[in-house]
mmCIF file of C-alpha atoms in Angstrom:
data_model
loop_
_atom_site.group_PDB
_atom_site.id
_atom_site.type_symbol
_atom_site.label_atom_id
_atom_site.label_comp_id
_atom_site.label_asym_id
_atom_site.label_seq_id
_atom_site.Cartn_x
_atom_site.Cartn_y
_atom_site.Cartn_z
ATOM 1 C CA UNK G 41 -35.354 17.152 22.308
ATOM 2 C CA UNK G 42 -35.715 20.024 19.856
ATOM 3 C CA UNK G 43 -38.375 20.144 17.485
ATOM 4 C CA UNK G 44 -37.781 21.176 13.722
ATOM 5 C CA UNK G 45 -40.056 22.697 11.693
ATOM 6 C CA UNK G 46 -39.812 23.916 8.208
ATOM 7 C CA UNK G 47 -42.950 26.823 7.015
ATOM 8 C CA UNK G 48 -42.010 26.387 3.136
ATOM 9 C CA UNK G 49 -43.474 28.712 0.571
ATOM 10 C CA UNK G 50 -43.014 26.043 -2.103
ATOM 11 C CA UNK G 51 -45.130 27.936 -4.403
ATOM 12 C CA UNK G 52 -42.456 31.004 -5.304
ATOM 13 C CA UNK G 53 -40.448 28.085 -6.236
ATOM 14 C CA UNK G 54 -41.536 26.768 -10.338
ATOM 15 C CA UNK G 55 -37.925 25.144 -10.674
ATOM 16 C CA UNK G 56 -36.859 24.194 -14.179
ATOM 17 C CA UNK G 57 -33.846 23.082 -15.959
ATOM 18 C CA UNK G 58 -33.635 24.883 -18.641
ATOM 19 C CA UNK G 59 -32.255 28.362 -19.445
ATOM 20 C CA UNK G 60 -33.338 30.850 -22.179
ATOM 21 C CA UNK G 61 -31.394 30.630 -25.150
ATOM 22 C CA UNK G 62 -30.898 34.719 -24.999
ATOM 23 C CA UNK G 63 -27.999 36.314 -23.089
ATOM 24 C CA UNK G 64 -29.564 39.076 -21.117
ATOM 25 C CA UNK G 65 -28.478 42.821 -21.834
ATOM 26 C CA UNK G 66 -27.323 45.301 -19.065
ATOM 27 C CA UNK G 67 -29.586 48.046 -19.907
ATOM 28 C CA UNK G 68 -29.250 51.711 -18.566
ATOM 29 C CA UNK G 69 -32.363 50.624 -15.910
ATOM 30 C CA UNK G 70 -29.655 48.414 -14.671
ATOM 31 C CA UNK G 71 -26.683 50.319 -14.736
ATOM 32 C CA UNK G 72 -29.259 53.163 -12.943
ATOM 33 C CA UNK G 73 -30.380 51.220 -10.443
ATOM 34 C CA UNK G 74 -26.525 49.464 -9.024
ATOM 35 C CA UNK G 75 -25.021 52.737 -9.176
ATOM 36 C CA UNK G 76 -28.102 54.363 -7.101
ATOM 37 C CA UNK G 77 -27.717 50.971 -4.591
ATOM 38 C CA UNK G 78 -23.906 51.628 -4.433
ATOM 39 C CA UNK G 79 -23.357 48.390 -5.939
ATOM 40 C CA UNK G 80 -21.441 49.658 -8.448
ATOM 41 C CA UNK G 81 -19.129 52.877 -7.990
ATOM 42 C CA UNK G 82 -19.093 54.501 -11.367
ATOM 43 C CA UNK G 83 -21.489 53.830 -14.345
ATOM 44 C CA UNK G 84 -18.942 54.928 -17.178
ATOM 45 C CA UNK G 85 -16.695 52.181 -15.885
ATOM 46 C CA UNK G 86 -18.444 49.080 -16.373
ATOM 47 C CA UNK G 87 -16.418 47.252 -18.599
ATOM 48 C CA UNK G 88 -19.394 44.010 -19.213
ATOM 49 C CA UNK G 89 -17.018 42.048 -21.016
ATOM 50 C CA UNK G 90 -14.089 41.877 -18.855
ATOM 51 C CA UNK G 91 -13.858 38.392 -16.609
ATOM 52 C CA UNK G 92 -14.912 39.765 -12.896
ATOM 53 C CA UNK G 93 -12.581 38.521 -9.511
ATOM 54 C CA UNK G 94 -13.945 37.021 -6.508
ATOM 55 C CA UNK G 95 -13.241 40.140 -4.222
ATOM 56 C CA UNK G 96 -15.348 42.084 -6.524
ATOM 57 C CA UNK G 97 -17.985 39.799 -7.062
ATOM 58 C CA UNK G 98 -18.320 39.371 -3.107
ATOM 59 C CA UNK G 99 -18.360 43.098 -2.615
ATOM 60 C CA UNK G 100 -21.135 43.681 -4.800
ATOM 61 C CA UNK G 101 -22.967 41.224 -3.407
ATOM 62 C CA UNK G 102 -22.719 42.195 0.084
ATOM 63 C CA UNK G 103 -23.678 45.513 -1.117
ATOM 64 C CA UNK G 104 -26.481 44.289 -2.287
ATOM 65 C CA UNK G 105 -27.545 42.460 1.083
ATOM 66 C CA UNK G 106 -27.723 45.987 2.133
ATOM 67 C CA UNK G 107 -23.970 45.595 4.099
ATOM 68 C CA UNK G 108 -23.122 49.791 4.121
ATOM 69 C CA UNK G 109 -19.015 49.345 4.183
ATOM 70 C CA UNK G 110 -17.142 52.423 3.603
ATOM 71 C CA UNK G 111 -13.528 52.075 1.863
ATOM 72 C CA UNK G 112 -11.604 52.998 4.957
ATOM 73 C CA UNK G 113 -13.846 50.255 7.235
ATOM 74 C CA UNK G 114 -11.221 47.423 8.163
ATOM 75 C CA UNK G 115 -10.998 44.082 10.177
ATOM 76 C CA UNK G 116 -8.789 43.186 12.471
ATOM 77 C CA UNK G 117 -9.437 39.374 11.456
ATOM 78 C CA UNK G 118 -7.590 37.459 8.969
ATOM 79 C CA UNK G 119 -9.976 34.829 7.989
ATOM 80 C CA UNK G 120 -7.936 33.295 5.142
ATOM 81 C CA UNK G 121 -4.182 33.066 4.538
ATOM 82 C CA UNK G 122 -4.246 34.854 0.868
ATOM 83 C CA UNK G 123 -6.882 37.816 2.152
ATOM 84 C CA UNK G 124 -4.494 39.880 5.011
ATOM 85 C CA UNK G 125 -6.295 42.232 7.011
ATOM 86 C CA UNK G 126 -5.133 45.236 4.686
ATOM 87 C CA UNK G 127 -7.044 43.730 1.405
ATOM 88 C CA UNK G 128 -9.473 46.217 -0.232
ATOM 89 C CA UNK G 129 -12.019 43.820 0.179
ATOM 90 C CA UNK G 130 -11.246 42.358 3.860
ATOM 91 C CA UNK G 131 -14.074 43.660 5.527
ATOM 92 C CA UNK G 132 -16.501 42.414 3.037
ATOM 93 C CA UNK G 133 -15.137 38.745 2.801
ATOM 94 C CA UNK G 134 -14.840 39.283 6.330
ATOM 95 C CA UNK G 135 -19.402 39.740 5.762
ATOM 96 C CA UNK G 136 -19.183 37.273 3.541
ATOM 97 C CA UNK G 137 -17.970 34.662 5.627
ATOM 98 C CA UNK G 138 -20.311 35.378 8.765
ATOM 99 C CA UNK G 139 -23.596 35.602 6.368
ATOM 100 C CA UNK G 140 -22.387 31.754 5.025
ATOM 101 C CA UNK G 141 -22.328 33.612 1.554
ATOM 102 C CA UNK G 142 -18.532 31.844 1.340
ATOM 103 C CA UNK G 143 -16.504 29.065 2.821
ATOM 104 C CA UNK G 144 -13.149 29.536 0.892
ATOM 105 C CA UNK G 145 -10.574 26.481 -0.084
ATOM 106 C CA UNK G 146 -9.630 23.585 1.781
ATOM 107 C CA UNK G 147 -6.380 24.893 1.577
ATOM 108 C CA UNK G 148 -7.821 28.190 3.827
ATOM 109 C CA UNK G 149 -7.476 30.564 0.722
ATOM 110 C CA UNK G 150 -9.799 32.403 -0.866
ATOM 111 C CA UNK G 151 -8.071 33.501 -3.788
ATOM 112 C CA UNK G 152 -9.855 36.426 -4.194
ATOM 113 C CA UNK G 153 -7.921 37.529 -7.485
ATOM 114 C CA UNK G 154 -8.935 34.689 -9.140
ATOM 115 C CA UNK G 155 -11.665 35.424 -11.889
ATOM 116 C CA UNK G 156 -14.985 34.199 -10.455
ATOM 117 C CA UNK G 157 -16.757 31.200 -12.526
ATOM 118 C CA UNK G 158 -20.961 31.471 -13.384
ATOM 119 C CA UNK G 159 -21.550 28.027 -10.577
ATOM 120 C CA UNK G 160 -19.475 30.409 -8.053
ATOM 121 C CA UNK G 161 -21.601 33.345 -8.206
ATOM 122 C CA UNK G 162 -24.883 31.294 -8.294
ATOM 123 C CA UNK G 163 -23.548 29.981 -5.331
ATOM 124 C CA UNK G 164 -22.575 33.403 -3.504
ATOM 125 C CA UNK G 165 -26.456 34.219 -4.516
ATOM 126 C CA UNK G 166 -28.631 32.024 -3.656
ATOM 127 C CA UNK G 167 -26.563 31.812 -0.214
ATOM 128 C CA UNK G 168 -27.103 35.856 0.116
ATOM 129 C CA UNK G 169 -30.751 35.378 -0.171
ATOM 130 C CA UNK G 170 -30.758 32.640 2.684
ATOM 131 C CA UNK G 171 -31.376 29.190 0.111
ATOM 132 C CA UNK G 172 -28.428 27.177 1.157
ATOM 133 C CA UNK G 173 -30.265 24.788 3.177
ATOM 134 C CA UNK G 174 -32.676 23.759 -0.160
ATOM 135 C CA UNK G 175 -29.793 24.321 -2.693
ATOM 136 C CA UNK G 176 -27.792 21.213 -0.767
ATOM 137 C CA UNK G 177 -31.025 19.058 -0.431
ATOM 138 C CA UNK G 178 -31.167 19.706 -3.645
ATOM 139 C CA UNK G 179 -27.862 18.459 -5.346
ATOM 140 C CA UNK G 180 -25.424 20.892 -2.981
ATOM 141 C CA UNK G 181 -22.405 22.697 -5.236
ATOM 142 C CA UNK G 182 -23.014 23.162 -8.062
ATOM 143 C CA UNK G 183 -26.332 21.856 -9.491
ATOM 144 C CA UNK G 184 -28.335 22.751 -6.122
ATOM 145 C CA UNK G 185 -27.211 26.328 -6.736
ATOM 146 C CA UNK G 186 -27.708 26.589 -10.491
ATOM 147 C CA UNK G 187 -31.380 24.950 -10.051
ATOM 148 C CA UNK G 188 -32.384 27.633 -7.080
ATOM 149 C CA UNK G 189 -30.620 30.304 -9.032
ATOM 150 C CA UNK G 190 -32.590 29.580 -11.752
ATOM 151 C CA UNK G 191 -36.151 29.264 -9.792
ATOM 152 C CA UNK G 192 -35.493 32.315 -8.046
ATOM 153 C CA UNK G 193 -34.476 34.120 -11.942
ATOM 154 C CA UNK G 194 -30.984 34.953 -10.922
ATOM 155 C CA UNK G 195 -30.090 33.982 -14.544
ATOM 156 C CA UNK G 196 -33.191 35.045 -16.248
ATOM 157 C CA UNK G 197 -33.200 35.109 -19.908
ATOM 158 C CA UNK G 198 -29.595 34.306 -19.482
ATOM 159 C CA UNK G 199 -27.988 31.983 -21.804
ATOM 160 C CA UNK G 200 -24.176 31.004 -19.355
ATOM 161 C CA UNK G 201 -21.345 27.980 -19.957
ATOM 162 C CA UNK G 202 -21.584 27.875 -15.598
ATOM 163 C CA UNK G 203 -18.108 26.355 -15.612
ATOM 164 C CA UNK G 204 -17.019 29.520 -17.638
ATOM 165 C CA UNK G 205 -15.711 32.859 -16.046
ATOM 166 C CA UNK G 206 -18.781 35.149 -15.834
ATOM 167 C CA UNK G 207 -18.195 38.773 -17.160
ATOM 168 C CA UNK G 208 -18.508 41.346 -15.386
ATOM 169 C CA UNK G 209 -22.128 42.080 -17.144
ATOM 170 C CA UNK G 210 -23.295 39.110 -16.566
ATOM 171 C CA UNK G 211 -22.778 39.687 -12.948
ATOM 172 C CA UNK G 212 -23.938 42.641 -12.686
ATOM 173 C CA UNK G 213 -27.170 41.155 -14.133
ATOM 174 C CA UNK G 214 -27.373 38.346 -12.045
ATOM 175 C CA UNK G 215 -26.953 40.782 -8.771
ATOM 176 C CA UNK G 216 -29.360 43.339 -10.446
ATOM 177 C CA UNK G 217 -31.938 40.180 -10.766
ATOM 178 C CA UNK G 218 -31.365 39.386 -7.145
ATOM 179 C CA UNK G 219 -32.401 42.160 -6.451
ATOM 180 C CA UNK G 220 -36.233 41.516 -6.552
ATOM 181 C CA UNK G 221 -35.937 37.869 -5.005
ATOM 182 C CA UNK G 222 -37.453 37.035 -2.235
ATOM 183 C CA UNK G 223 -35.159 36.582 1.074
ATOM 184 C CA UNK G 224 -35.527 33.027 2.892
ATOM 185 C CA UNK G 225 -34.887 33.611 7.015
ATOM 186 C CA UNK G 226 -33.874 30.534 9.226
ATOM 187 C CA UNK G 227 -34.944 31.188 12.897
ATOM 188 C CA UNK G 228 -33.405 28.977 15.515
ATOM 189 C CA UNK G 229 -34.606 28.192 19.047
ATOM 190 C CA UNK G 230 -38.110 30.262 18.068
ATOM 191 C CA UNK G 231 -40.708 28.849 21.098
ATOM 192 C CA UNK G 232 -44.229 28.127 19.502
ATOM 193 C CA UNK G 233 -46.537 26.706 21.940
ATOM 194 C CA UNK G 234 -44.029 25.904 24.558
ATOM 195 C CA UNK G 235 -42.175 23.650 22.488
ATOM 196 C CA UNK G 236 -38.288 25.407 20.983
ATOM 197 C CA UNK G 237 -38.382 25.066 17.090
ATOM 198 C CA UNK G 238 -36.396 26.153 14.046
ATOM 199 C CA UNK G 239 -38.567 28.351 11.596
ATOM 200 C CA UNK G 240 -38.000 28.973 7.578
ATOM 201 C CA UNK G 241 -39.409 31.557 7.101
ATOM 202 C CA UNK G 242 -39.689 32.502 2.916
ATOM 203 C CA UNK G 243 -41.138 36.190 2.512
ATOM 204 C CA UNK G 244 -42.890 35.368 -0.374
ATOM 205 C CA UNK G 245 -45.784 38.356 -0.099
ATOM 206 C CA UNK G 246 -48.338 35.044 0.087
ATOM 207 C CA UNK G 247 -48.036 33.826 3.804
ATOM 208 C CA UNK G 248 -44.892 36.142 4.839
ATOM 209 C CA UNK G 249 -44.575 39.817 3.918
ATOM 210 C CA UNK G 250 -42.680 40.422 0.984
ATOM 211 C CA UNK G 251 -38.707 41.066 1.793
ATOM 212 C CA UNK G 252 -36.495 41.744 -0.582
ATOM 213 C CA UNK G 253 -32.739 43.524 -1.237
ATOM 214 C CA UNK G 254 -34.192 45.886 -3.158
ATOM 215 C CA UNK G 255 -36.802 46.860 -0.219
ATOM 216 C CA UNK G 256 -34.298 47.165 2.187
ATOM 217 C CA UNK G 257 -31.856 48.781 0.128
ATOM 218 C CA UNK G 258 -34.578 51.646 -0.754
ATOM 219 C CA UNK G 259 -35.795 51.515 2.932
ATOM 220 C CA UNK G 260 -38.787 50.343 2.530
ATOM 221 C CA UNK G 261 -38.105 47.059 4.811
ATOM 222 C CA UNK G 262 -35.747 46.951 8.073
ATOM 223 C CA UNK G 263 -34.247 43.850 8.037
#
């Protein structure tokens, strides 16, 4: 019978409920540091107050997990009926799928036109960073999500309506915040002592090393 074993860093985590009553402001810092990360493509075309889709939402994100996609990269998979295998953004909800980042409709869509809501994107998050199992123990979609999203400062000094369509600042600030998070690993069938476990592994800097998007996207950190 295998053995499960959680090694929990619980003390990254301060949750709270609350959010700062400020909206956060994409600076030139942030602006700087997507376009260096090739998270975003051209700084003088931001647009922050325009609603942001899912596609583009999910392609900054895997960006920002350090997933090096060029334009012409394709798949030769069609995971959901509305994304065909010649979508801009195949091959990264194509990533998106296999890192458990999304799951789609019931319906086997994705819609990935569709303007992308605040709960969706702390969703897409906290799952890049490796937090689904904790963000379904605690509450699952949404409220799981919003609370790790919040103890991890996806949304810090953020004031967001989650049910609302996020701008595309706002995402960009939430990505730029993820950033500097640190990455939670789940190992299966590691063997400690003879006996076949599954490890959690948080690298926190404390009892792990330190991992983060932003280390491995500067190459500081293989991952």
């Amino acid at each position: 019978m295998m053995k499960k074993t959680f090694l929990i860093a619980l003390s990254i985590l301060t949750l709270t409920s609350s959010l700062n009553a400020f909206a956060s402001t994409l600076d030139d810092n942030v602006i700087e540091d997507l376009y260096n990360f090739k998270i975003i493509a051209d700084k003088s075309d931001i647009r922050p107050n325009n609603n942001i889709t899912r596609a583009e939402a999910v392609k900054m994100i895997c960006i920002a997990e350090g997933n090096d996609v060029f334009d012409n990269d394709t798949t030769d998979t069609q995971i959901f009926y509305d994304v065909p295998t010649s979508h801009w953004a195949a091959k990264y909800i194509e990533i998106a799928v296999d890192d458990s980042i999304i799951s789609g409709y019931e319906d086997n869509t994705f819609k990935p036109e569709q303007y992308v809501t605040y709960q969706e994107l702390h969703r897409m998050i906290v799952s890049s960073l490796g937090y689904n199992l904790y963000a379904e123990q605690a509450g699952g979609y949404p409220k799981g999500y919003i609370t790790y999203s919040n103890a991890l400062e996806i949304s810090k000094n953020m004031s967001l309506d989650n049910s609302a369509f996020a701008t595309r600042g706002d995402a960009m600030q939430m990505i730029y915040n993820s950033l500097d998070a640190p990455i939670m690993e789940v190992r299966e069938n590691v063997e400690i002592d003879g006996t076949v476990e599954t490890v959690v592994m948080i690298y926190d800097g404390k009892s792990n090393p330190f991992i983060s998007f932003r280390k491995i996207l500067s190459g500081e950190v293989e991952y």
